[in-house]
Amino acid sequence: MPRVVVDVMLKPEILDPQGQAVANALPRLGVSDVASVRIGRRIEIEFTGEPDLDRAREIADKLLANPVIEDFTVRVVEADETADARS
């Protein structure tokens, strides 16, 4: 069954201390070719009928993201894509 995925990320001009902490830790793991890291959230919404992108955008704008400091994208994915993302 298709799902709507909402990805929420801090706006580029907002500092991301979690991302900075990860980026700073990578050299200790032997990873030296990463320029920066940004941390975000992925929310999956499953509707009872067909996926409703307009409704999902409304949910994201009013509940899932803080529009002052965060941007979000909304897309439909098939069930096998959501399973791949969890691997």
JSON list of N, CA and C in Angstrom, two decimals:
[
{"chain": "A", "resi": 1, "resn": "MET", "atom": "N", "xyz": [0.85, -1.18, 0.00]},
{"chain": "A", "resi": 1, "resn": "MET", "atom": "CA", "xyz": [0.00, 0.00, 0.00]},
{"chain": "A", "resi": 1, "resn": "MET", "atom": "C", "xyz": [0.89, 1.24, 0.00]},
{"chain": "A", "resi": 2, "resn": "PRO", "atom": "N", "xyz": [0.61, 2.20, -0.86]},
{"chain": "A", "resi": 2, "resn": "PRO", "atom": "CA", "xyz": [1.42, 3.43, -0.89]},
{"chain": "A", "resi": 2, "resn": "PRO", "atom": "C", "xyz": [1.30, 4.21, 0.42]},
{"chain": "A", "resi": 3, "resn": "ARG", "atom": "N", "xyz": [2.38, 4.84, 0.77]},
{"chain": "A", "resi": 3, "resn": "ARG", "atom": "CA", "xyz": [2.42, 5.68, 1.97]},
{"chain": "A", "resi": 3, "resn": "ARG", "atom": "C", "xyz": [2.91, 7.06, 1.58]},
{"chain": "A", "resi": 4, "resn": "VAL", "atom": "N", "xyz": [2.55, 8.02, 2.40]},
{"chain": "A", "resi": 4, "resn": "VAL", "atom": "CA", "xyz": [3.08, 9.37, 2.22]},
{"chain": "A", "resi": 4, "resn": "VAL", "atom": "C", "xyz": [4.22, 9.53, 3.21]},
{"chain": "A", "resi": 5, "resn": "VAL", "atom": "N", "xyz": [5.35, 9.98, 2.70]},
{"chain": "A", "resi": 5, "resn": "VAL", "atom": "CA", "xyz": [6.53, 10.21, 3.54]},
{"chain": "A", "resi": 5, "resn": "VAL", "atom": "C", "xyz": [6.76, 11.71, 3.63]},
{"chain": "A", "resi": 6, "resn": "VAL", "atom": "N", "xyz": [6.90, 12.18, 4.85]},
{"chain": "A", "resi": 6, "resn": "VAL", "atom": "CA", "xyz": [7.21, 13.58, 5.11]},
{"chain": "A", "resi": 6, "resn": "VAL", "atom": "C", "xyz": [8.62, 13.62, 5.69]},
{"chain": "A", "resi": 7, "resn": "ASP", "atom": "N", "xyz": [9.52, 14.32, 4.99]},
{"chain": "A", "resi": 7, "resn": "ASP", "atom": "CA", "xyz": [10.88, 14.52, 5.49]},
{"chain": "A", "resi": 7, "resn": "ASP", "atom": "C", "xyz": [10.97, 15.94, 6.02]},
{"chain": "A", "resi": 8, "resn": "VAL", "atom": "N", "xyz": [11.38, 16.08, 7.27]},
{"chain": "A", "resi": 8, "resn": "VAL", "atom": "CA", "xyz": [11.49, 17.39, 7.92]},
{"chain": "A", "resi": 8, "resn": "VAL", "atom": "C", "xyz": [12.97, 17.64, 8.21]},
{"chain": "A", "resi": 9, "resn": "MET", "atom": "N", "xyz": [13.46, 18.80, 7.76]},
{"chain": "A", "resi": 9, "resn": "MET", "atom": "CA", "xyz": [14.85, 19.17, 7.98]},
{"chain": "A", "resi": 9, "resn": "MET", "atom": "C", "xyz": [14.92, 20.61, 8.47]},
{"chain": "A", "resi": 10, "resn": "LEU", "atom": "N", "xyz": [15.93, 20.89, 9.28]},
{"chain": "A", "resi": 10, "resn": "LEU", "atom": "CA", "xyz": [16.17, 22.28, 9.66]},
{"chain": "A", "resi": 10, "resn": "LEU", "atom": "C", "xyz": [16.50, 23.09, 8.42]},
{"chain": "A", "resi": 11, "resn": "LYS", "atom": "N", "xyz": [16.07, 24.33, 8.39]},
{"chain": "A", "resi": 11, "resn": "LYS", "atom": "CA", "xyz": [16.41, 25.21, 7.28]},
{"chain": "A", "resi": 11, "resn": "LYS", "atom": "C", "xyz": [17.93, 25.37, 7.23]},
{"chain": "A", "resi": 12, "resn": "PRO", "atom": "N", "xyz": [18.48, 25.59, 6.03]},
{"chain": "A", "resi": 12, "resn": "PRO", "atom": "CA", "xyz": [19.95, 25.66, 5.91]},
{"chain": "A", "resi": 12, "resn": "PRO", "atom": "C", "xyz": [20.60, 26.71, 6.80]},
{"chain": "A", "resi": 13, "resn": "GLU", "atom": "N", "xyz": [19.90, 27.80, 7.08]},
{"chain": "A", "resi": 13, "resn": "GLU", "atom": "CA", "xyz": [20.50, 28.87, 7.89]},
{"chain": "A", "resi": 13, "resn": "GLU", "atom": "C", "xyz": [20.43, 28.59, 9.39]},
{"chain": "A", "resi": 14, "resn": "ILE", "atom": "N", "xyz": [19.76, 27.52, 9.79]},
{"chain": "A", "resi": 14, "resn": "ILE", "atom": "CA", "xyz": [19.64, 27.16, 11.21]},
{"chain": "A", "resi": 14, "resn": "ILE", "atom": "C", "xyz": [20.76, 26.19, 11.57]},
{"chain": "A", "resi": 15, "resn": "LEU", "atom": "N", "xyz": [21.48, 26.48, 12.66]},
{"chain": "A", "resi": 15, "resn": "LEU", "atom": "CA", "xyz": [22.55, 25.58, 13.11]},
{"chain": "A", "resi": 15, "resn": "LEU", "atom": "C", "xyz": [21.97, 24.22, 13.50]},
{"chain": "A", "resi": 16, "resn": "ASP", "atom": "N", "xyz": [22.74, 23.17, 13.23]},
{"chain": "A", "resi": 16, "resn": "ASP", "atom": "CA", "xyz": [22.31, 21.81, 13.52]},
{"chain": "A", "resi": 16, "resn": "ASP", "atom": "C", "xyz": [23.34, 21.16, 14.44]},
{"chain": "A", "resi": 17, "resn": "PRO", "atom": "N", "xyz": [23.20, 21.33, 15.77]},
{"chain": "A", "resi": 17, "resn": "PRO", "atom": "CA", "xyz": [24.19, 20.79, 16.69]},
{"chain": "A", "resi": 17, "resn": "PRO", "atom": "C", "xyz": [24.32, 19.26, 16.63]},
{"chain": "A", "resi": 18, "resn": "GLN", "atom": "N", "xyz": [23.22, 18.56, 16.37]},
{"chain": "A", "resi": 18, "resn": "GLN", "atom": "CA", "xyz": [23.30, 17.09, 16.25]},
{"chain": "A", "resi": 18, "resn": "GLN", "atom": "C", "xyz": [24.14, 16.71, 15.04]},
{"chain": "A", "resi": 19, "resn": "GLY", "atom": "N", "xyz": [23.88, 17.38, 13.93]},
{"chain": "A", "resi": 19, "resn": "GLY", "atom": "CA", "xyz": [24.65, 17.11, 12.72]},
{"chain": "A", "resi": 19, "resn": "GLY", "atom": "C", "xyz": [26.12, 17.43, 12.91]},
{"chain": "A", "resi": 20, "resn": "GLN", "atom": "N", "xyz": [26.41, 18.53, 13.59]},
{"chain": "A", "resi": 20, "resn": "GLN", "atom": "CA", "xyz": [27.80, 18.90, 13.86]},
{"chain": "A", "resi": 20, "resn": "GLN", "atom": "C", "xyz": [28.48, 17.86, 14.75]},
{"chain": "A", "resi": 21, "resn": "ALA", "atom": "N", "xyz": [27.76, 17.35, 15.73]},
{"chain": "A", "resi": 21, "resn": "ALA", "atom": "CA", "xyz": [28.33, 16.32, 16.61]},
{"chain": "A", "resi": 21, "resn": "ALA", "atom": "C", "xyz": [28.68, 15.06, 15.82]},
{"chain": "A", "resi": 22, "resn": "VAL", "atom": "N", "xyz": [27.80, 14.66, 14.92]},
{"chain": "A", "resi": 22, "resn": "VAL", "atom": "CA", "xyz": [28.07, 13.48, 14.09]},
{"chain": "A", "resi": 22, "resn": "VAL", "atom": "C", "xyz": [29.26, 13.75, 13.18]},
{"chain": "A", "resi": 23, "resn": "ALA", "atom": "N", "xyz": [29.27, 14.92, 12.53]},
{"chain": "A", "resi": 23, "resn": "ALA", "atom": "CA", "xyz": [30.38, 15.26, 11.64]},
{"chain": "A", "resi": 23, "resn": "ALA", "atom": "C", "xyz": [31.71, 15.28, 12.38]},
{"chain": "A", "resi": 24, "resn": "ASN", "atom": "N", "xyz": [31.71, 15.78, 13.61]},
{"chain": "A", "resi": 24, "resn": "ASN", "atom": "CA", "xyz": [32.93, 15.82, 14.41]},
{"chain": "A", "resi": 24, "resn": "ASN", "atom": "C", "xyz": [33.40, 14.44, 14.85]},
{"chain": "A", "resi": 25, "resn": "ALA", "atom": "N", "xyz": [32.46, 13.49, 14.99]},
{"chain": "A", "resi": 25, "resn": "ALA", "atom": "CA", "xyz": [32.81, 12.14, 15.43]},
{"chain": "A", "resi": 25, "resn": "ALA", "atom": "C", "xyz": [33.31, 11.25, 14.28]},
{"chain": "A", "resi": 26, "resn": "LEU", "atom": "N", "xyz": [32.97, 11.58, 13.05]},
{"chain": "A", "resi": 26, "resn": "LEU", "atom": "CA", "xyz": [33.33, 10.73, 11.92]},
{"chain": "A", "resi": 26, "resn": "LEU", "atom": "C", "xyz": [34.82, 10.50, 11.77]},
{"chain": "A", "resi": 27, "resn": "PRO", "atom": "N", "xyz": [35.69, 11.51, 11.95]},
{"chain": "A", "resi": 27, "resn": "PRO", "atom": "CA", "xyz": [37.13, 11.23, 11.82]},
{"chain": "A", "resi": 27, "resn": "PRO", "atom": "C", "xyz": [37.63, 10.18, 12.81]},
{"chain": "A", "resi": 28, "resn": "ARG", "atom": "N", "xyz": [37.01, 10.09, 13.99]},
{"chain": "A", "resi": 28, "resn": "ARG", "atom": "CA", "xyz": [37.40, 9.07, 14.96]},
{"chain": "A", "resi": 28, "resn": "ARG", "atom": "C", "xyz": [37.05, 7.66, 14.46]},
{"chain": "A", "resi": 29, "resn": "LEU", "atom": "N", "xyz": [36.13, 7.59, 13.50]},
{"chain": "A", "resi": 29, "resn": "LEU", "atom": "CA", "xyz": [35.78, 6.31, 12.90]},
{"chain": "A", "resi": 29, "resn": "LEU", "atom": "C", "xyz": [36.55, 6.06, 11.61]},
{"chain": "A", "resi": 30, "resn": "GLY", "atom": "N", "xyz": [37.45, 6.96, 11.29]},
{"chain": "A", "resi": 30, "resn": "GLY", "atom": "CA", "xyz": [38.25, 6.80, 10.08]},
{"chain": "A", "resi": 30, "resn": "GLY", "atom": "C", "xyz": [37.61, 7.38, 8.84]},
{"chain": "A", "resi": 31, "resn": "VAL", "atom": "N", "xyz": [36.55, 8.13, 9.00]},
{"chain": "A", "resi": 31, "resn": "VAL", "atom": "CA", "xyz": [35.85, 8.75, 7.86]},
{"chain": "A", "resi": 31, "resn": "VAL", "atom": "C", "xyz": [36.29, 10.20, 7.79]},
{"chain": "A", "resi": 32, "resn": "SER", "atom": "N", "xyz": [36.98, 10.54, 6.70]},
{"chain": "A", "resi": 32, "resn": "SER", "atom": "CA", "xyz": [37.50, 11.90, 6.61]},
{"chain": "A", "resi": 32, "resn": "SER", "atom": "C", "xyz": [36.99, 12.67, 5.39]},
{"chain": "A", "resi": 33, "resn": "ASP", "atom": "N", "xyz": [36.16, 12.05, 4.58]},
{"chain": "A", "resi": 33, "resn": "ASP", "atom": "CA", "xyz": [35.72, 12.70, 3.35]},
{"chain": "A", "resi": 33, "resn": "ASP", "atom": "C", "xyz": [34.28, 13.24, 3.41]},
{"chain": "A", "resi": 34, "resn": "VAL", "atom": "N", "xyz": [33.74, 13.45, 4.61]},
{"chain": "A", "resi": 34, "resn": "VAL", "atom": "CA", "xyz": [32.39, 14.01, 4.78]},
{"chain": "A", "resi": 34, "resn": "VAL", "atom": "C", "xyz": [32.53, 15.48, 5.15]},
{"chain": "A", "resi": 35, "resn": "ALA", "atom": "N", "xyz": [31.91, 16.36, 4.34]},
{"chain": "A", "resi": 35, "resn": "ALA", "atom": "CA", "xyz": [32.03, 17.80, 4.57]},
{"chain": "A", "resi": 35, "resn": "ALA", "atom": "C", "xyz": [31.08, 18.29, 5.66]},
{"chain": "A", "resi": 36, "resn": "SER", "atom": "N", "xyz": [29.85, 17.77, 5.68]},
{"chain": "A", "resi": 36, "resn": "SER", "atom": "CA", "xyz": [28.89, 18.20, 6.70]},
{"chain": "A", "resi": 36, "resn": "SER", "atom": "C", "xyz": [27.79, 17.16, 6.84]},
{"chain": "A", "resi": 37, "resn": "VAL", "atom": "N", "xyz": [27.08, 17.24, 7.96]},
{"chain": "A", "resi": 37, "resn": "VAL", "atom": "CA", "xyz": [25.97, 16.32, 8.26]},
{"chain": "A", "resi": 37, "resn": "VAL", "atom": "C", "xyz": [24.81, 17.16, 8.78]},
{"chain": "A", "resi": 38, "resn": "ARG", "atom": "N", "xyz": [23.61, 16.88, 8.30]},
{"chain": "A", "resi": 38, "resn": "ARG", "atom": "CA", "xyz": [22.38, 17.50, 8.79]},
{"chain": "A", "resi": 38, "resn": "ARG", "atom": "C", "xyz": [21.46, 16.38, 9.26]},
{"chain": "A", "resi": 39, "resn": "ILE", "atom": "N", "xyz": [20.86, 16.54, 10.41]},
{"chain": "A", "resi": 39, "resn": "ILE", "atom": "CA", "xyz": [19.97, 15.54, 10.99]},
{"chain": "A", "resi": 39, "resn": "ILE", "atom": "C", "xyz": [18.53, 16.01, 10.80]},
{"chain": "A", "resi": 40, "resn": "GLY", "atom": "N", "xyz": [17.65, 15.09, 10.39]},
{"chain": "A", "resi": 40, "resn": "GLY", "atom": "CA", "xyz": [16.25, 15.43, 10.19]},
{"chain": "A", "resi": 40, "resn": "GLY", "atom": "C", "xyz": [15.34, 14.31, 10.69]},
{"chain": "A", "resi": 41, "resn": "ARG", "atom": "N", "xyz": [14.07, 14.39, 10.31]},
{"chain": "A", "resi": 41, "resn": "ARG", "atom": "CA", "xyz": [13.09, 13.38, 10.70]},
{"chain": "A", "resi": 41, "resn": "ARG", "atom": "C", "xyz": [12.36, 12.88, 9.47]},
{"chain": "A", "resi": 42, "resn": "ARG", "atom": "N", "xyz": [11.98, 11.62, 9.49]},
{"chain": "A", "resi": 42, "resn": "ARG", "atom": "CA", "xyz": [11.16, 11.02, 8.43]},
{"chain": "A", "resi": 42, "resn": "ARG", "atom": "C", "xyz": [9.89, 10.51, 9.10]},
{"chain": "A", "resi": 43, "resn": "ILE", "atom": "N", "xyz": [8.75, 10.95, 8.58]},
{"chain": "A", "resi": 43, "resn": "ILE", "atom": "CA", "xyz": [7.45, 10.53, 9.12]},
{"chain": "A", "resi": 43, "resn": "ILE", "atom": "C", "xyz": [6.70, 9.84, 8.00]},
{"chain": "A", "resi": 44, "resn": "GLU", "atom": "N", "xyz": [6.16, 8.65, 8.27]},
{"chain": "A", "resi": 44, "resn": "GLU", "atom": "CA", "xyz": [5.37, 7.92, 7.29]},
{"chain": "A", "resi": 44, "resn": "GLU", "atom": "C", "xyz": [3.90, 7.99, 7.69]},
{"chain": "A", "resi": 45, "resn": "ILE", "atom": "N", "xyz": [3.06, 8.37, 6.73]},
{"chain": "A", "resi": 45, "resn": "ILE", "atom": "CA", "xyz": [1.61, 8.47, 6.96]},
{"chain": "A", "resi": 45, "resn": "ILE", "atom": "C", "xyz": [0.91, 7.49, 6.03]},
{"chain": "A", "resi": 46, "resn": "GLU", "atom": "N", "xyz": [0.06, 6.65, 6.61]},
{"chain": "A", "resi": 46, "resn": "GLU", "atom": "CA", "xyz": [-0.71, 5.70, 5.81]},
{"chain": "A", "resi": 46, "resn": "GLU", "atom": "C", "xyz": [-2.18, 6.08, 5.91]},
{"chain": "A", "resi": 47, "resn": "PHE", "atom": "N", "xyz": [-2.76, 6.45, 4.78]},
{"chain": "A", "resi": 47, "resn": "PHE", "atom": "CA", "xyz": [-4.17, 6.82, 4.73]},
{"chain": "A", "resi": 47, "resn": "PHE", "atom": "C", "xyz": [-5.02, 5.57, 4.53]},
{"chain": "A", "resi": 48, "resn": "THR", "atom": "N", "xyz": [-6.29, 5.64, 4.91]},
{"chain": "A", "resi": 48, "resn": "THR", "atom": "CA", "xyz": [-7.17, 4.49, 4.75]},
{"chain": "A", "resi": 48, "resn": "THR", "atom": "C", "xyz": [-7.51, 4.24, 3.28]},
{"chain": "A", "resi": 49, "resn": "GLY", "atom": "N", "xyz": [-7.50, 5.27, 2.47]},
{"chain": "A", "resi": 49, "resn": "GLY", "atom": "CA", "xyz": [-7.75, 5.12, 1.03]},
{"chain": "A", "resi": 49, "resn": "GLY", "atom": "C", "xyz": [-6.51, 5.50, 0.25]},
{"chain": "A", "resi": 50, "resn": "GLU", "atom": "N", "xyz": [-6.73, 6.20, -0.84]},
{"chain": "A", "resi": 50, "resn": "GLU", "atom": "CA", "xyz": [-5.61, 6.68, -1.65]},
{"chain": "A", "resi": 50, "resn": "GLU", "atom": "C", "xyz": [-4.81, 7.73, -0.88]},
{"chain": "A", "resi": 51, "resn": "PRO", "atom": "N", "xyz": [-3.50, 7.78, -1.08]},
{"chain": "A", "resi": 51, "resn": "PRO", "atom": "CA", "xyz": [-2.68, 8.80, -0.42]},
{"chain": "A", "resi": 51, "resn": "PRO", "atom": "C", "xyz": [-3.15, 10.20, -0.82]},
{"chain": "A", "resi": 52, "resn": "ASP", "atom": "N", "xyz": [-3.28, 11.08, 0.14]},
{"chain": "A", "resi": 52, "resn": "ASP", "atom": "CA", "xyz": [-3.75, 12.45, -0.09]},
{"chain": "A", "resi": 52, "resn": "ASP", "atom": "C", "xyz": [-2.61, 13.41, 0.21]},
{"chain": "A", "resi": 53, "resn": "LEU", "atom": "N", "xyz": [-1.91, 13.84, -0.85]},
{"chain": "A", "resi": 53, "resn": "LEU", "atom": "CA", "xyz": [-0.75, 14.72, -0.66]},
{"chain": "A", "resi": 53, "resn": "LEU", "atom": "C", "xyz": [-1.13, 16.07, -0.08]},
{"chain": "A", "resi": 54, "resn": "ASP", "atom": "N", "xyz": [-2.27, 16.61, -0.50]},
{"chain": "A", "resi": 54, "resn": "ASP", "atom": "CA", "xyz": [-2.69, 17.90, 0.04]},
{"chain": "A", "resi": 54, "resn": "ASP", "atom": "C", "xyz": [-2.95, 17.81, 1.54]},
{"chain": "A", "resi": 55, "resn": "ARG", "atom": "N", "xyz": [-3.61, 16.75, 1.96]},
{"chain": "A", "resi": 55, "resn": "ARG", "atom": "CA", "xyz": [-3.87, 16.55, 3.39]},
{"chain": "A", "resi": 55, "resn": "ARG", "atom": "C", "xyz": [-2.55, 16.35, 4.15]},
{"chain": "A", "resi": 56, "resn": "ALA", "atom": "N", "xyz": [-1.64, 15.59, 3.55]},
{"chain": "A", "resi": 56, "resn": "ALA", "atom": "CA", "xyz": [-0.35, 15.36, 4.19]},
{"chain": "A", "resi": 56, "resn": "ALA", "atom": "C", "xyz": [0.44, 16.66, 4.33]},
{"chain": "A", "resi": 57, "resn": "ARG", "atom": "N", "xyz": [0.39, 17.52, 3.31]},
{"chain": "A", "resi": 57, "resn": "ARG", "atom": "CA", "xyz": [1.06, 18.83, 3.40]},
{"chain": "A", "resi": 57, "resn": "ARG", "atom": "C", "xyz": [0.47, 19.66, 4.53]},
{"chain": "A", "resi": 58, "resn": "GLU", "atom": "N", "xyz": [-0.86, 19.61, 4.66]},
{"chain": "A", "resi": 58, "resn": "GLU", "atom": "CA", "xyz": [-1.53, 20.36, 5.74]},
{"chain": "A", "resi": 58, "resn": "GLU", "atom": "C", "xyz": [-1.09, 19.82, 7.10]},
{"chain": "A", "resi": 59, "resn": "ILE", "atom": "N", "xyz": [-1.03, 18.50, 7.24]},
{"chain": "A", "resi": 59, "resn": "ILE", "atom": "CA", "xyz": [-0.60, 17.88, 8.50]},
{"chain": "A", "resi": 59, "resn": "ILE", "atom": "C", "xyz": [0.84, 18.29, 8.81]},
{"chain": "A", "resi": 60, "resn": "ALA", "atom": "N", "xyz": [1.70, 18.24, 7.80]},
{"chain": "A", "resi": 60, "resn": "ALA", "atom": "CA", "xyz": [3.10, 18.60, 8.01]},
{"chain": "A", "resi": 60, "resn": "ALA", "atom": "C", "xyz": [3.24, 20.06, 8.40]},
{"chain": "A", "resi": 61, "resn": "ASP", "atom": "N", "xyz": [2.51, 20.92, 7.72]},
{"chain": "A", "resi": 61, "resn": "ASP", "atom": "CA", "xyz": [2.63, 22.36, 7.98]},
{"chain": "A", "resi": 61, "resn": "ASP", "atom": "C", "xyz": [2.09, 22.75, 9.35]},
{"chain": "A", "resi": 62, "resn": "LYS", "atom": "N", "xyz": [1.02, 22.10, 9.79]},
{"chain": "A", "resi": 62, "resn": "LYS", "atom": "CA", "xyz": [0.38, 22.48, 11.05]},
{"chain": "A", "resi": 62, "resn": "LYS", "atom": "C", "xyz": [0.86, 21.69, 12.26]},
{"chain": "A", "resi": 63, "resn": "LEU", "atom": "N", "xyz": [1.43, 20.49, 12.03]},
{"chain": "A", "resi": 63, "resn": "LEU", "atom": "CA", "xyz": [1.72, 19.63, 13.18]},
{"chain": "A", "resi": 63, "resn": "LEU", "atom": "C", "xyz": [3.15, 19.08, 13.20]},
{"chain": "A", "resi": 64, "resn": "LEU", "atom": "N", "xyz": [3.65, 18.64, 12.06]},
{"chain": "A", "resi": 64, "resn": "LEU", "atom": "CA", "xyz": [4.91, 17.90, 12.04]},
{"chain": "A", "resi": 64, "resn": "LEU", "atom": "C", "xyz": [6.15, 18.78, 11.96]},
{"chain": "A", "resi": 65, "resn": "ALA", "atom": "N", "xyz": [6.03, 19.95, 11.34]},
{"chain": "A", "resi": 65, "resn": "ALA", "atom": "CA", "xyz": [7.19, 20.82, 11.15]},
{"chain": "A", "resi": 65, "resn": "ALA", "atom": "C", "xyz": [6.92, 22.19, 11.76]},
{"chain": "A", "resi": 66, "resn": "ASN", "atom": "N", "xyz": [7.99, 22.81, 12.22]},
{"chain": "A", "resi": 66, "resn": "ASN", "atom": "CA", "xyz": [7.92, 24.19, 12.69]},
{"chain": "A", "resi": 66, "resn": "ASN", "atom": "C", "xyz": [8.37, 25.06, 11.51]},
{"chain": "A", "resi": 67, "resn": "PRO", "atom": "N", "xyz": [7.44, 25.71, 10.82]},
{"chain": "A", "resi": 67, "resn": "PRO", "atom": "CA", "xyz": [7.81, 26.44, 9.60]},
{"chain": "A", "resi": 67, "resn": "PRO", "atom": "C", "xyz": [8.77, 27.60, 9.81]},
{"chain": "A", "resi": 68, "resn": "VAL", "atom": "N", "xyz": [8.98, 28.02, 11.04]},
{"chain": "A", "resi": 68, "resn": "VAL", "atom": "CA", "xyz": [9.94, 29.09, 11.32]},
{"chain": "A", "resi": 68, "resn": "VAL", "atom": "C", "xyz": [11.37, 28.59, 11.14]},
{"chain": "A", "resi": 69, "resn": "ILE", "atom": "N", "xyz": [11.64, 27.34, 11.55]},
{"chain": "A", "resi": 69, "resn": "ILE", "atom": "CA", "xyz": [13.00, 26.83, 11.51]},
{"chain": "A", "resi": 69, "resn": "ILE", "atom": "C", "xyz": [13.17, 25.58, 10.66]},
{"chain": "A", "resi": 70, "resn": "GLU", "atom": "N", "xyz": [12.08, 25.00, 10.15]},
{"chain": "A", "resi": 70, "resn": "GLU", "atom": "CA", "xyz": [12.18, 23.74, 9.42]},
{"chain": "A", "resi": 70, "resn": "GLU", "atom": "C", "xyz": [11.49, 23.82, 8.06]},
{"chain": "A", "resi": 71, "resn": "ASP", "atom": "N", "xyz": [12.04, 23.06, 7.11]},
{"chain": "A", "resi": 71, "resn": "ASP", "atom": "CA", "xyz": [11.41, 22.84, 5.81]},
{"chain": "A", "resi": 71, "resn": "ASP", "atom": "C", "xyz": [10.95, 21.39, 5.78]},
{"chain": "A", "resi": 72, "resn": "PHE", "atom": "N", "xyz": [9.99, 21.09, 4.89]},
{"chain": "A", "resi": 72, "resn": "PHE", "atom": "CA", "xyz": [9.56, 19.71, 4.75]},
{"chain": "A", "resi": 72, "resn": "PHE", "atom": "C", "xyz": [9.26, 19.40, 3.29]},
{"chain": "A", "resi": 73, "resn": "THR", "atom": "N", "xyz": [9.39, 18.13, 2.95]},
{"chain": "A", "resi": 73, "resn": "THR", "atom": "CA", "xyz": [8.98, 17.64, 1.64]},
{"chain": "A", "resi": 73, "resn": "THR", "atom": "C", "xyz": [7.98, 16.51, 1.86]},
{"chain": "A", "resi": 74, "resn": "VAL", "atom": "N", "xyz": [7.08, 16.35, 0.91]},
{"chain": "A", "resi": 74, "resn": "VAL", "atom": "CA", "xyz": [6.04, 15.33, 0.99]},
{"chain": "A", "resi": 74, "resn": "VAL", "atom": "C", "xyz": [6.09, 14.54, -0.31]},
{"chain": "A", "resi": 75, "resn": "ARG", "atom": "N", "xyz": [6.08, 13.20, -0.19]},
{"chain": "A", "resi": 75, "resn": "ARG", "atom": "CA", "xyz": [6.09, 12.36, -1.39]},
{"chain": "A", "resi": 75, "resn": "ARG", "atom": "C", "xyz": [5.39, 11.04, -1.10]},
{"chain": "A", "resi": 76, "resn": "VAL", "atom": "N", "xyz": [4.95, 10.39, -2.16]},
{"chain": "A", "resi": 76, "resn": "VAL", "atom": "CA", "xyz": [4.32, 9.08, -2.05]},
{"chain": "A", "resi": 76, "resn": "VAL", "atom": "C", "xyz": [5.37, 8.03, -2.37]},
{"chain": "A", "resi": 77, "resn": "VAL", "atom": "N", "xyz": [5.43, 6.99, -1.55]},
{"chain": "A", "resi": 77, "resn": "VAL", "atom": "CA", "xyz": [6.33, 5.87, -1.81]},
{"chain": "A", "resi": 77, "resn": "VAL", "atom": "C", "xyz": [5.52, 4.58, -1.74]},
{"chain": "A", "resi": 78, "resn": "GLU", "atom": "N", "xyz": [5.98, 3.59, -2.48]},
{"chain": "A", "resi": 78, "resn": "GLU", "atom": "CA", "xyz": [5.36, 2.27, -2.44]},
{"chain": "A", "resi": 78, "resn": "GLU", "atom": "C", "xyz": [5.85, 1.52, -1.21]},
{"chain": "A", "resi": 79, "resn": "ALA", "atom": "N", "xyz": [5.15, 0.50, -0.82]},
{"chain": "A", "resi": 79, "resn": "ALA", "atom": "CA", "xyz": [5.48, -0.25, 0.40]},
{"chain": "A", "resi": 79, "resn": "ALA", "atom": "C", "xyz": [6.90, -0.80, 0.35]},
{"chain": "A", "resi": 80, "resn": "ASP", "atom": "N", "xyz": [7.36, -1.26, -0.81]},
{"chain": "A", "resi": 80, "resn": "ASP", "atom": "CA", "xyz": [8.71, -1.83, -0.89]},
{"chain": "A", "resi": 80, "resn": "ASP", "atom": "C", "xyz": [9.78, -0.77, -0.68]},
{"chain": "A", "resi": 81, "resn": "GLU", "atom": "N", "xyz": [9.49, 0.50, -1.03]},
{"chain": "A", "resi": 81, "resn": "GLU", "atom": "CA", "xyz": [10.44, 1.57, -0.80]},
{"chain": "A", "resi": 81, "resn": "GLU", "atom": "C", "xyz": [10.57, 1.87, 0.70]},
{"chain": "A", "resi": 82, "resn": "THR", "atom": "N", "xyz": [9.48, 1.79, 1.45]},
{"chain": "A", "resi": 82, "resn": "THR", "atom": "CA", "xyz": [9.56, 2.04, 2.89]},
{"chain": "A", "resi": 82, "resn": "THR", "atom": "C", "xyz": [10.33, 0.93, 3.57]},
{"chain": "A", "resi": 83, "resn": "ALA", "atom": "N", "xyz": [10.21, -0.31, 3.08]},
{"chain": "A", "resi": 83, "resn": "ALA", "atom": "CA", "xyz": [10.98, -1.42, 3.64]},
{"chain": "A", "resi": 83, "resn": "ALA", "atom": "C", "xyz": [12.46, -1.23, 3.36]},
{"chain": "A", "resi": 84, "resn": "ASP", "atom": "N", "xyz": [12.80, -0.77, 2.13]},
{"chain": "A", "resi": 84, "resn": "ASP", "atom": "CA", "xyz": [14.20, -0.52, 1.78]},
{"chain": "A", "resi": 84, "resn": "ASP", "atom": "C", "xyz": [14.81, 0.56, 2.66]},
{"chain": "A", "resi": 85, "resn": "ALA", "atom": "N", "xyz": [14.03, 1.58, 3.00]},
{"chain": "A", "resi": 85, "resn": "ALA", "atom": "CA", "xyz": [14.55, 2.68, 3.81]},
{"chain": "A", "resi": 85, "resn": "ALA", "atom": "C", "xyz": [14.88, 2.22, 5.22]},
{"chain": "A", "resi": 86, "resn": "ARG", "atom": "N", "xyz": [14.24, 1.18, 5.69]},
{"chain": "A", "resi": 86, "resn": "ARG", "atom": "CA", "xyz": [14.48, 0.69, 7.05]},
{"chain": "A", "resi": 86, "resn": "ARG", "atom": "C", "xyz": [15.68, -0.24, 7.12]},
{"chain": "A", "resi": 87, "resn": "SER", "atom": "N", "xyz": [16.16, -0.72, 5.98]},
{"chain": "A", "resi": 87, "resn": "SER", "atom": "CA", "xyz": [17.29, -1.66, 5.98]},
{"chain": "A", "resi": 87, "resn": "SER", "atom": "C", "xyz": [18.58, -1.00, 6.33]}
]
